[in-house]
XYZ file of N, CA and C in Angstrom:
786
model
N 0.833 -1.178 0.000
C 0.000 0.000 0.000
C 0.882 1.247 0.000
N 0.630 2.151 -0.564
C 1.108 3.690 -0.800
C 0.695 4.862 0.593
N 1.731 5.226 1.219
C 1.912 6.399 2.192
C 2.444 7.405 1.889
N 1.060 8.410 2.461
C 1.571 9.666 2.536
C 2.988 9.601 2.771
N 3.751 10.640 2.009
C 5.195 10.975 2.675
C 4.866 11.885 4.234
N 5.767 11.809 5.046
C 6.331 12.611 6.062
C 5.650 14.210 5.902
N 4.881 15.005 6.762
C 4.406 16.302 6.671
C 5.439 17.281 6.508
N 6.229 16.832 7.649
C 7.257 18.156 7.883
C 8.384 17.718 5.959
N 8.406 17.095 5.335
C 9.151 16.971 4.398
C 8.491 18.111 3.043
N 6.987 18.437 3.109
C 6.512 19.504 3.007
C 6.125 20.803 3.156
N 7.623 21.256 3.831
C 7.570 22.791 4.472
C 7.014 23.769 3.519
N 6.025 24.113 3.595
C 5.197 25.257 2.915
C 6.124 26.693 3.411
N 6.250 27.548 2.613
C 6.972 29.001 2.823
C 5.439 29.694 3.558
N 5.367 29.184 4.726
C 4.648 29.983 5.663
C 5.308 30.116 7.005
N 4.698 31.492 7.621
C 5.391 32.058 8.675
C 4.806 31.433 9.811
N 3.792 30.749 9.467
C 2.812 30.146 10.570
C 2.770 28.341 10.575
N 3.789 28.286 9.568
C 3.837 26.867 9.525
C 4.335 26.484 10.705
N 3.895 25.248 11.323
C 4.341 24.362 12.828
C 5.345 23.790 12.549
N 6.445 23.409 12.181
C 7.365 22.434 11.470
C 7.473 21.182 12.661
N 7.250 21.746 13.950
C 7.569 21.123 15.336
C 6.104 19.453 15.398
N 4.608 20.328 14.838
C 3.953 19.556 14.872
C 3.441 18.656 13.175
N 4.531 18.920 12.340
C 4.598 18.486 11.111
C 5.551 17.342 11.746
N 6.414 17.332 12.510
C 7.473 16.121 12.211
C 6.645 15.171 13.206
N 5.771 15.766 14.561
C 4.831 14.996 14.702
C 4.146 14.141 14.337
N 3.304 14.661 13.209
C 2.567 13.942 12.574
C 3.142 12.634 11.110
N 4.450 13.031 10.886
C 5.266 12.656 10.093
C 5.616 11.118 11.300
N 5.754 11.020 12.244
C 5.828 9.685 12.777
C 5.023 8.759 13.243
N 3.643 9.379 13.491
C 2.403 8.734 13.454
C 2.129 8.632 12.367
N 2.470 9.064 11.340
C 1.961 8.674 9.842
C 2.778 7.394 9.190
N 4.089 7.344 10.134
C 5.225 5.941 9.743
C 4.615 5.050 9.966
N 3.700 4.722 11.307
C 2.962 3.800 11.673
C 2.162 2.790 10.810
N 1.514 1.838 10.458
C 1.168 1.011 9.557
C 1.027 -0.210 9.658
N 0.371 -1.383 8.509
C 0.372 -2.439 8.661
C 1.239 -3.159 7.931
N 1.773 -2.666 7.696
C 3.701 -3.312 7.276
C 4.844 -2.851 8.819
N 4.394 -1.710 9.469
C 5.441 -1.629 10.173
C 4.172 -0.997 11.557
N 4.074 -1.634 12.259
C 3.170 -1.724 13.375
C 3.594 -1.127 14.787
N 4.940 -1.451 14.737
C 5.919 -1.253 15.206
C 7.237 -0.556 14.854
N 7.724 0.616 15.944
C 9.178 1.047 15.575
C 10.024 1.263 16.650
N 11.155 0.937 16.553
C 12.256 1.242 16.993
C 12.273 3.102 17.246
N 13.600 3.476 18.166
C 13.552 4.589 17.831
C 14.537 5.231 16.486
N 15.255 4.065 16.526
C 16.276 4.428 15.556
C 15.196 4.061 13.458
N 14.324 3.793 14.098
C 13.713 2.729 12.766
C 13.050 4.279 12.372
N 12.609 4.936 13.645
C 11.498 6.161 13.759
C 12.342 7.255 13.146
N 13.764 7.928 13.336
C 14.295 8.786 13.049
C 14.736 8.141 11.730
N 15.234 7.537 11.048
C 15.484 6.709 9.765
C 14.468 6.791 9.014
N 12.949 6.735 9.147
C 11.892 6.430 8.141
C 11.516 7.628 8.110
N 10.980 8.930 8.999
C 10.760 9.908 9.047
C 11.813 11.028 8.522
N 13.037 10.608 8.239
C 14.269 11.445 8.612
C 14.382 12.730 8.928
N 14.695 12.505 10.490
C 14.386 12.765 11.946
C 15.759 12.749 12.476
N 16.430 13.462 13.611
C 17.777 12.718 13.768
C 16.807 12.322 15.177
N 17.908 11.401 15.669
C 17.771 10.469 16.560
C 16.784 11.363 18.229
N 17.591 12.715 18.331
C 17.227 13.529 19.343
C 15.837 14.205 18.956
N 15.227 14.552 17.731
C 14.136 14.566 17.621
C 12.906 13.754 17.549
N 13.563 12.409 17.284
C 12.667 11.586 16.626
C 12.363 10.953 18.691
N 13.236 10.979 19.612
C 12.686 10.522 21.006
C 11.878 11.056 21.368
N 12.291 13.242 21.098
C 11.053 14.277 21.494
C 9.847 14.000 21.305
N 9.574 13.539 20.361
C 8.287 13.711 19.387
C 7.728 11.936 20.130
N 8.539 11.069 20.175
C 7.855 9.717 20.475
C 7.185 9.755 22.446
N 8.287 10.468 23.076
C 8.203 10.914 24.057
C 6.749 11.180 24.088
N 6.496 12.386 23.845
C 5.373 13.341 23.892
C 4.449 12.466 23.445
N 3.951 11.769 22.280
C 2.790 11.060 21.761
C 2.737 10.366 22.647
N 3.768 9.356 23.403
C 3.494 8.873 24.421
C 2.531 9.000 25.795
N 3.357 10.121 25.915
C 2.944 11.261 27.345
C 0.871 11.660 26.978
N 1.168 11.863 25.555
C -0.383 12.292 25.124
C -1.180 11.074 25.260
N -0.892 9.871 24.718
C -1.472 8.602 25.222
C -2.152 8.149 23.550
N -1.086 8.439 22.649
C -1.549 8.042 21.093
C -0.768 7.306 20.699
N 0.533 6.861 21.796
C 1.562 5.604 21.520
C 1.976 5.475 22.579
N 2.423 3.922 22.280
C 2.544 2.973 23.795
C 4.019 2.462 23.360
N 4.804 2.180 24.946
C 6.169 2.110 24.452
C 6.133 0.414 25.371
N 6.911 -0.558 24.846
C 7.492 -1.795 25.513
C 9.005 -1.607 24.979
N 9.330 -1.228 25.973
C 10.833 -1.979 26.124
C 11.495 -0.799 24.810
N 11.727 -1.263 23.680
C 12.772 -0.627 22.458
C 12.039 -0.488 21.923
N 10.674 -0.728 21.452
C 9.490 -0.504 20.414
C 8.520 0.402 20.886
N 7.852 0.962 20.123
C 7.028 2.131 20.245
C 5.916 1.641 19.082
N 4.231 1.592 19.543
C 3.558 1.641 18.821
C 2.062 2.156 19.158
N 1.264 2.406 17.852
C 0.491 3.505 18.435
C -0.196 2.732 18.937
N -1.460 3.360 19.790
C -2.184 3.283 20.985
C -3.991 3.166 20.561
N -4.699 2.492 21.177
C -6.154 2.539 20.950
C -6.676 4.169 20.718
N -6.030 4.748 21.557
C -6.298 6.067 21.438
C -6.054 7.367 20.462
N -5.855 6.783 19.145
C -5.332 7.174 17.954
C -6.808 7.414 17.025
N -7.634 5.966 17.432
C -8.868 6.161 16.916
C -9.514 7.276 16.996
N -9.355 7.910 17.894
C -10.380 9.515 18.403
C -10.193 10.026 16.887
N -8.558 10.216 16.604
C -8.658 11.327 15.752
C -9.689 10.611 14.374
N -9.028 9.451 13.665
C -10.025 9.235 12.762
C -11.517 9.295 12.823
N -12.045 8.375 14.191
C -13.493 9.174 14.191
C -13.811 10.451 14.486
N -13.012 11.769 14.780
C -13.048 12.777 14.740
C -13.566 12.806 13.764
N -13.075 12.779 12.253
C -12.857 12.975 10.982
C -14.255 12.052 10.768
N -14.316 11.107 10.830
C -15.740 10.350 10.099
C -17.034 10.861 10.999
N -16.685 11.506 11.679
C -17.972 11.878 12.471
C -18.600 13.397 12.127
N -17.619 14.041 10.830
C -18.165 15.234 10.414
C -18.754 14.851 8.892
N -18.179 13.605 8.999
C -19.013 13.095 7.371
C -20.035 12.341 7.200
N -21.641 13.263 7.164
C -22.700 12.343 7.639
C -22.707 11.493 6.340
N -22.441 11.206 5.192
C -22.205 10.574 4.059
C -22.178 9.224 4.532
N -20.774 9.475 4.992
C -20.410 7.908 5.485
C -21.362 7.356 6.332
N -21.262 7.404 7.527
C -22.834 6.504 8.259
C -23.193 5.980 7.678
N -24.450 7.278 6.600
C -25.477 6.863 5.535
C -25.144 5.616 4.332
N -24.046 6.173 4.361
C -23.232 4.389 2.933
C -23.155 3.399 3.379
N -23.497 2.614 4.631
C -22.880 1.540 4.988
C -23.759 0.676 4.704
N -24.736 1.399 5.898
C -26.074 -0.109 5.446
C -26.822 -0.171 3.802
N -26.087 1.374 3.063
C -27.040 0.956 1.915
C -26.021 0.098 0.986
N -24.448 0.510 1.254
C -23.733 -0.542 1.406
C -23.967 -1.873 1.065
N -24.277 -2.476 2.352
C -24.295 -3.556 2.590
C -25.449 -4.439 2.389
N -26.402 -3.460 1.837
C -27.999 -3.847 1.447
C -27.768 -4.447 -0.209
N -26.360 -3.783 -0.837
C -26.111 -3.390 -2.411
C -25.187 -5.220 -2.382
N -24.314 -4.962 -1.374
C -23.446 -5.889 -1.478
C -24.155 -7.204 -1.442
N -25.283 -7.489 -0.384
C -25.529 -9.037 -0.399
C -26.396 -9.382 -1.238
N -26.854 -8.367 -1.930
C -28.130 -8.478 -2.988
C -27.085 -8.536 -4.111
N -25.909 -8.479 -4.418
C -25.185 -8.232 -5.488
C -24.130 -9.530 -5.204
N -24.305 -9.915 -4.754
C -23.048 -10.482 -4.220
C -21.650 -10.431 -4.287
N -21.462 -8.536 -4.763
C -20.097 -8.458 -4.754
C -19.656 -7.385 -3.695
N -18.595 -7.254 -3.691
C -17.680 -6.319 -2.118
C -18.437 -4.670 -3.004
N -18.111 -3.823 -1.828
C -18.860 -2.594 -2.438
C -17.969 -1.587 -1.344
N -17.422 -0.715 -1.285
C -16.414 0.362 -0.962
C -17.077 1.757 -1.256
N -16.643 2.647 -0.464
C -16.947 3.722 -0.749
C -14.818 4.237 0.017
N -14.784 5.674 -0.630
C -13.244 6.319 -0.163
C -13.378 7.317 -0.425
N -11.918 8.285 0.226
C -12.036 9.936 -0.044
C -10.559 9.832 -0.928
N -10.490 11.126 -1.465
C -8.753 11.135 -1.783
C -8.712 12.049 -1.003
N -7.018 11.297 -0.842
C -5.810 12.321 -0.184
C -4.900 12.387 -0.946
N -4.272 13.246 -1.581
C -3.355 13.223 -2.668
C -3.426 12.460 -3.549
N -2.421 11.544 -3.677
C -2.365 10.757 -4.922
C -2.721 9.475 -4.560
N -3.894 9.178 -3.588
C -3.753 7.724 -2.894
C -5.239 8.136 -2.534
N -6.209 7.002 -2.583
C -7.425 6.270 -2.233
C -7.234 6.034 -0.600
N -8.132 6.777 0.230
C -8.183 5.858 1.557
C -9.728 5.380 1.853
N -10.303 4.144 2.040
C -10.981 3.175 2.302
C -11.871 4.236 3.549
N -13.152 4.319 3.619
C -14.130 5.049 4.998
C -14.904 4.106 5.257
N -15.088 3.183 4.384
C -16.357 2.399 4.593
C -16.107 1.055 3.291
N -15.883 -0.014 3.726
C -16.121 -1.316 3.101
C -16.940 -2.802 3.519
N -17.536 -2.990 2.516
C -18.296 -4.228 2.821
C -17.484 -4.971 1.836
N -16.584 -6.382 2.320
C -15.909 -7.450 1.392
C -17.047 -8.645 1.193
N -17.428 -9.018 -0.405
C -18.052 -10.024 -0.323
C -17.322 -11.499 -0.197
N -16.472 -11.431 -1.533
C -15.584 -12.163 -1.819
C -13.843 -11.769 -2.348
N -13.303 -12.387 -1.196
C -11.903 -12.019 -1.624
C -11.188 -11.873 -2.805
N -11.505 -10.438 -3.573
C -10.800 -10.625 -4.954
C -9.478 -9.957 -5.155
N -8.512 -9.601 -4.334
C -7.718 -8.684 -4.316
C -6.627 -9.563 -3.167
N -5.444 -9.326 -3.537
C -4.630 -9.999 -3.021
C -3.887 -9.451 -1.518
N -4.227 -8.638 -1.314
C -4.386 -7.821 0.006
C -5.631 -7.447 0.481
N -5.496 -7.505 1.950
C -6.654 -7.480 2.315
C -6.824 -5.782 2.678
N -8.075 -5.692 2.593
C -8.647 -4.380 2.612
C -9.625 -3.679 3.882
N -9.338 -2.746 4.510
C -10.376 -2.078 5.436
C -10.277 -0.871 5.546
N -10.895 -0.049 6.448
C -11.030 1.101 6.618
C -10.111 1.581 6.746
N -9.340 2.703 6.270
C -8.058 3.195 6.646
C -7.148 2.975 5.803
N -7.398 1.890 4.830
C -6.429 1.372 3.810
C -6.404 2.055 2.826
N -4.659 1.946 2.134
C -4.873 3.384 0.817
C -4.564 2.219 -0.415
N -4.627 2.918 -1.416
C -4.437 2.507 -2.999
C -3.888 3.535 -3.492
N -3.480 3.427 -4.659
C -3.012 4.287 -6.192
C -4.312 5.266 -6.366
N -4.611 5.945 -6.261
C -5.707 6.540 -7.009
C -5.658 6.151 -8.270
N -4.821 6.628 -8.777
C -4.499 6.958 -10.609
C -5.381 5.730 -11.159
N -5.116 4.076 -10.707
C -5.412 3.122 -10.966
C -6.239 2.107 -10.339
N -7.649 2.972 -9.740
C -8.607 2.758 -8.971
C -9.946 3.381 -10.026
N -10.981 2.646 -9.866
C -12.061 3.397 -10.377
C -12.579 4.136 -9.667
N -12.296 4.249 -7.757
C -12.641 5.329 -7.011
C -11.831 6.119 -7.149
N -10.633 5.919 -7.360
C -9.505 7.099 -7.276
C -9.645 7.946 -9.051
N -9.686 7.283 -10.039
C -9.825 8.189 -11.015
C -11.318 8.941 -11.060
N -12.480 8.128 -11.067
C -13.323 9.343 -10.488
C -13.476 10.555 -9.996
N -13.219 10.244 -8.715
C -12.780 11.591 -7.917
C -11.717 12.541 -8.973
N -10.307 12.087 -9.171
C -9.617 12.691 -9.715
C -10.195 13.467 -10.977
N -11.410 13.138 -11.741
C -12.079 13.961 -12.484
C -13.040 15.371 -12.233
N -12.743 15.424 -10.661
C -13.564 16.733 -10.626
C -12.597 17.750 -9.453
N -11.114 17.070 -10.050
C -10.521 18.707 -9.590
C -10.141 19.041 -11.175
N -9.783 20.442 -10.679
C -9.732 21.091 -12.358
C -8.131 20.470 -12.800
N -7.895 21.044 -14.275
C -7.346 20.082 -15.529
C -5.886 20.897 -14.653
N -5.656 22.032 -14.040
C -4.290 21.921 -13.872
C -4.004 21.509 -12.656
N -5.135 20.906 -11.202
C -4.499 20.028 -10.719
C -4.152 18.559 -11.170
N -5.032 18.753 -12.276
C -4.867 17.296 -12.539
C -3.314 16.622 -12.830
N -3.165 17.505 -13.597
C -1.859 17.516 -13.998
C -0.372 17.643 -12.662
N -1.032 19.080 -12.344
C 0.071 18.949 -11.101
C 0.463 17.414 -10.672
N -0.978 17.086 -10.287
C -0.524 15.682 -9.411
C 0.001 14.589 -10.461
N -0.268 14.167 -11.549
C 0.398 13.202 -12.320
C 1.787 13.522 -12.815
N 2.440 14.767 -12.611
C 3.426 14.603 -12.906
C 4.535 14.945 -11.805
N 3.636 14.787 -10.319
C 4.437 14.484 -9.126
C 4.549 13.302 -8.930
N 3.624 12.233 -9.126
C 3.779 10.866 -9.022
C 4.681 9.903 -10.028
N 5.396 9.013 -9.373
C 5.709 8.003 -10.254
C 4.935 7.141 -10.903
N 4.201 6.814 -11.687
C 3.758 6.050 -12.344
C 4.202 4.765 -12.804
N 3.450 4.124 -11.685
C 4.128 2.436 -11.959
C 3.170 1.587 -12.897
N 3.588 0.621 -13.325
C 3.161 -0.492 -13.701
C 2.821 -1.812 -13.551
N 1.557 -1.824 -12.287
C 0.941 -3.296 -11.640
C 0.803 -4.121 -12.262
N 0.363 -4.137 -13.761
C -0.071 -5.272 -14.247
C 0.239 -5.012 -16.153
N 0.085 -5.586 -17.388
C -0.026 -5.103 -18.507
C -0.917 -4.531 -18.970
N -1.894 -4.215 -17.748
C -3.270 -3.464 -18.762
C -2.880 -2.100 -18.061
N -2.024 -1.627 -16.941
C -2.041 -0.431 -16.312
C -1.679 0.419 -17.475
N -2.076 1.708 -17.096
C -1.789 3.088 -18.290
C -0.905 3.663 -17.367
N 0.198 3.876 -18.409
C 1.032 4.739 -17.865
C 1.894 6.024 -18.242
N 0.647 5.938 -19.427
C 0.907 7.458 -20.294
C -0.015 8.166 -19.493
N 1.007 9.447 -19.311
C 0.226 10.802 -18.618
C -1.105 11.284 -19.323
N -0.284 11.807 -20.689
C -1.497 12.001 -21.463
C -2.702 11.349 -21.655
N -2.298 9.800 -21.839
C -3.308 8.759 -21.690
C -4.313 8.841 -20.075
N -3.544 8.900 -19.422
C -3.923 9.020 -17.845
C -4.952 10.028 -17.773
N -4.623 11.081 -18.527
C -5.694 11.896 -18.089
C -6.867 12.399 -19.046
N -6.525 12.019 -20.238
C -7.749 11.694 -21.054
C -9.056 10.780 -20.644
N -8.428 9.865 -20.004
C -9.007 8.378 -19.206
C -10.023 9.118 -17.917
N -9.405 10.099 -17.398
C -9.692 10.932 -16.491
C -10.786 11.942 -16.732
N -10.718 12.466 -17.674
C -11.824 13.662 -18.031
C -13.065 12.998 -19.174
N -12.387 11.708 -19.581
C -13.949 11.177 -20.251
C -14.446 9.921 -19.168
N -14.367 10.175 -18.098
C -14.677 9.687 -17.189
C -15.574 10.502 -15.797
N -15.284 11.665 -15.988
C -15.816 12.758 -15.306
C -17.219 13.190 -16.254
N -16.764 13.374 -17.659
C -18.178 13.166 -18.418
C -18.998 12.216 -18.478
N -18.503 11.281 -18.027
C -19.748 9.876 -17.980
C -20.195 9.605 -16.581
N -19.609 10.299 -15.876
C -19.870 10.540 -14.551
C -19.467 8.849 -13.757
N -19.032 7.687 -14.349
C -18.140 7.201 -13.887
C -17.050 6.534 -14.229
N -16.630 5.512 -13.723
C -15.355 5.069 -14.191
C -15.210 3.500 -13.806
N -15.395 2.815 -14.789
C -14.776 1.480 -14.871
C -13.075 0.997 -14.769
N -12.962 0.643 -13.915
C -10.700 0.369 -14.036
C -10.654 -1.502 -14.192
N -10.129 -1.951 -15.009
C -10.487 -3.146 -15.551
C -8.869 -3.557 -15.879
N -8.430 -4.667 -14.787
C -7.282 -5.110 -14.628
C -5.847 -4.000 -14.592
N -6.159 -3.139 -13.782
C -4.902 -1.996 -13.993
C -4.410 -2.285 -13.204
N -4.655 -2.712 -11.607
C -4.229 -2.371 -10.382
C -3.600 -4.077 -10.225
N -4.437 -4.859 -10.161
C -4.275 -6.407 -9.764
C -4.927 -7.320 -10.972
N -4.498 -8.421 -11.432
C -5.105 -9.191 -12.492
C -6.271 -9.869 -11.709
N -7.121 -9.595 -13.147
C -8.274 -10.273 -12.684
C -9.457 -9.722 -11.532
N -8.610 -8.468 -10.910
C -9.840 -7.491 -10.384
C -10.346 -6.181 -11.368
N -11.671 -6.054 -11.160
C -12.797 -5.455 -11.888
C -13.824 -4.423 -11.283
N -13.294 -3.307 -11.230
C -14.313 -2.404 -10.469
C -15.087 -1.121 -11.065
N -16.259 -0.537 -11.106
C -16.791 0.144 -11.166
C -17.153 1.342 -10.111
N -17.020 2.730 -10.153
C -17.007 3.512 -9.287
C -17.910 4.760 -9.486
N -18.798 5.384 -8.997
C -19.722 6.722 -9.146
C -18.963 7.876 -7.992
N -18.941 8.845 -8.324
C -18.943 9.832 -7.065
C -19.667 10.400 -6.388
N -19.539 10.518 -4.933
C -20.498 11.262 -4.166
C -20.015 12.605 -4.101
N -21.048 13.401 -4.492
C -21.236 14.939 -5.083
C -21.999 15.264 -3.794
N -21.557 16.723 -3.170
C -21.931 17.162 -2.042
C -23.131 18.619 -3.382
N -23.970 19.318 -2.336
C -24.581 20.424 -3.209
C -24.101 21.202 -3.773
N -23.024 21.352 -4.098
C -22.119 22.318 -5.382
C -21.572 21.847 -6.120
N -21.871 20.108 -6.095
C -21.753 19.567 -6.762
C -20.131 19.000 -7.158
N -19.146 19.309 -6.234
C -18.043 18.488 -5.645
C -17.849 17.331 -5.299
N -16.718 16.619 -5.512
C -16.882 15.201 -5.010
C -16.308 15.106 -3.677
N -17.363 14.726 -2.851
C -16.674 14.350 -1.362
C -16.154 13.173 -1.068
N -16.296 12.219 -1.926
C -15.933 10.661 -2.238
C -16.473 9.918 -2.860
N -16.223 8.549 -3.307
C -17.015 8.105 -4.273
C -16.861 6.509 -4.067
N -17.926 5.713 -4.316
C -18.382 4.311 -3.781
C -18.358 3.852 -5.277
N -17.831 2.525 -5.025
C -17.864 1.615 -6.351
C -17.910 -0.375 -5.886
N -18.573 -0.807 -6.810
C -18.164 -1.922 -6.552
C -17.289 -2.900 -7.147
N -16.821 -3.624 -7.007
C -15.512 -4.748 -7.479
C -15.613 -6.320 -7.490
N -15.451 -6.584 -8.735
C -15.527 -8.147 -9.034
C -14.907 -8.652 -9.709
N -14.322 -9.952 -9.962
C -13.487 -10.800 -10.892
C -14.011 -10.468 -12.288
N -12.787 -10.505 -13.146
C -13.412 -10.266 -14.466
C -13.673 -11.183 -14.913
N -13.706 -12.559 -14.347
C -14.161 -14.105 -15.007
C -15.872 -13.947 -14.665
N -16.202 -13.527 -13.618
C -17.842 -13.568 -13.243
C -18.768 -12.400 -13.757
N -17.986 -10.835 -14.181
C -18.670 -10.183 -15.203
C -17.778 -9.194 -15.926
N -18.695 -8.892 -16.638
C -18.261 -8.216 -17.859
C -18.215 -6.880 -17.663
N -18.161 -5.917 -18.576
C -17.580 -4.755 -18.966
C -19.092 -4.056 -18.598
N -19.893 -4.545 -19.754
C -21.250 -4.402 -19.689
C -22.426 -4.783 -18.844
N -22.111 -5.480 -18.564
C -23.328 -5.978 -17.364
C -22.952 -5.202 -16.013
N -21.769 -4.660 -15.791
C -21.537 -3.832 -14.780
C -22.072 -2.509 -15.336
N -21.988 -2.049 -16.287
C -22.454 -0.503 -16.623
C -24.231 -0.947 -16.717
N -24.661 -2.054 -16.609
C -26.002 -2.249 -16.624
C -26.771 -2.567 -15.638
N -25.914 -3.479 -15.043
C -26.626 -3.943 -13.474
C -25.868 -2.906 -12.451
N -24.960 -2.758 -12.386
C -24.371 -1.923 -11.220
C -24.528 -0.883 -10.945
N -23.979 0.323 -12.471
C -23.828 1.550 -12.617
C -25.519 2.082 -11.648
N -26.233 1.851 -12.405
C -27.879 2.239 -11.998
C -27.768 1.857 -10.446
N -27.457 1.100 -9.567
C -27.633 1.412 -8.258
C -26.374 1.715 -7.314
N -25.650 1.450 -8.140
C -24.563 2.916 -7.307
C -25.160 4.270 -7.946
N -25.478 4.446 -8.942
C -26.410 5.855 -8.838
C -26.939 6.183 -8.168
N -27.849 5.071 -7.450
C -29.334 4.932 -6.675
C -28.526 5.369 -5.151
N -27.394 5.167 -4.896
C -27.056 5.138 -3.679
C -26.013 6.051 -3.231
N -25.557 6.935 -4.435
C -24.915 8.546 -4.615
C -25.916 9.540 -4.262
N -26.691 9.167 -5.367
C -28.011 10.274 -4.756
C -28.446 10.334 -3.730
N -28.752 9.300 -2.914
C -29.513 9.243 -1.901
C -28.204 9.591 -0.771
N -27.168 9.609 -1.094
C -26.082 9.937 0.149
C -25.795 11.481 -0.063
N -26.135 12.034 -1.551
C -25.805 13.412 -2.050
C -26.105 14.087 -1.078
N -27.633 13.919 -0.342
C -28.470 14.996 0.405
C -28.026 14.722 1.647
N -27.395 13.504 1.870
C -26.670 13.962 3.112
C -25.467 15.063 3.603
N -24.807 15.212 2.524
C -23.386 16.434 1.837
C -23.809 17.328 2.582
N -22.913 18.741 3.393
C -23.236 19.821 3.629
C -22.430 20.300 2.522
């Protein structure tokens, strides 16, 4: 999975920038399900941090009670959750997606997701898994590629054409599989006749043999606040029967989350 880089590695030319609570957040952001756990020396190394900052900062999260220390390892704490449900608790959207969610998923019998972007990466708010089609496992909190997501290019169709750009030509552009695009130009053509159709099919880019369809959730100005799609093997359907059976009730279930949007 793809991580944010480090905050403080983004010093903005502001006079009011925190740099103190950027490198903060730059080591709670190291945290993860590849590395669950850190050292302190692992902490100043991944963040790059020297050693005397990277204790300050572990110290203190400690002291705050958002990481727990045994012995040489440091990892975060139950109490980390606040902040994310901070954050999902101003998005009445989400709530509202779950059970219709999960009403979509068992009547469909496929997994059904809804996510926000953060930069150049998909993070997961709400998933129902039907059947394991993806070779990592997936939950709330979990990021992806945007670029090569049908939730992530979605969304990416309704910021304007020169962020679009900004961001594709900050990213590296890899190559998961032989169907991934990895022409820019291509990338973002893919992108804006996808914003006109109002969604986006991604069909073996990311992982072989996964198949997803994605709509966006449009707040009243008609912005995307995130966007829900569902995902299936490309052996059990097609191209078309997803723009026929699917598309129409992930519609059904954008709209009805739209009016939740402030």
């Amino acid at each position: 999975m793809s991580q944010a880089p480090p905050p403080h590695k983004s010093n903005p030319d502001d006079k009011e920038f925190m740099t103190t609570l950027a490198k903060g957040l730059a080591v709670l952001g190291a945290f993860g399900r590849q590395r669950p756990t850190m050292t302190l020396s692992e902490a100043a190394e991944i963040t790059d941090l020297s050693r005397a900052t990277a204790r300050r900062v572990l110290r203190t999260l400690t002291l705050l009670g958002y990481v727990e220390q045994d012995g040489r390892t440091f990892s975060l704490s139950p109490q980390i959750l606040d902040l994310g449900f901070a954050y999902l608790a101003t998005q009445s959207w989400i709530d509202r997606a779950l059970p219709l969610m999960r009403e979509l998923s068992e009547r469909l019998g496929e997994s059904c997701s809804a996510a926000i972007l953060q930069g150049n990466d998909i993070v997961y708010v709400a998933r129902v898994p039907a059947r394991r089609i993806m070779s990592a496992a997936l939950s709330v909190g979990s990021r992806l590629p945007a670029l090569h997501t049908a939730l992530g290019r979605i969304m990416f169709g309704y910021l304007d054409e020169a962020e679009i750009w900004r961001r594709l030509r900050a990213q590296r552009i890899e190559a998961y599989t032989p169907q991934t695009i990895t022409d820019l130009q291509a990338l973002f053509d893919r992108i804006r006749a996808d914003r006109a159709q109002r969604f986006s099919i991604v069909d073996e880019e990311l992982e072989r043999g996964l198949r997803a369809l994605a709509v966006p959730v449009l707040d009243r100005s008609g912005q995307a606040v995130g966007a829900i799609n569902l995902s299936t093997h490309s052996t059990r359907t097609t191209r078309n029967e997803m723009r026929e059976r699917f598309l129409p009730e992930l519609n059904r279930i954008a709209e009805q989350l739209a009016a939740m949007t402030v």
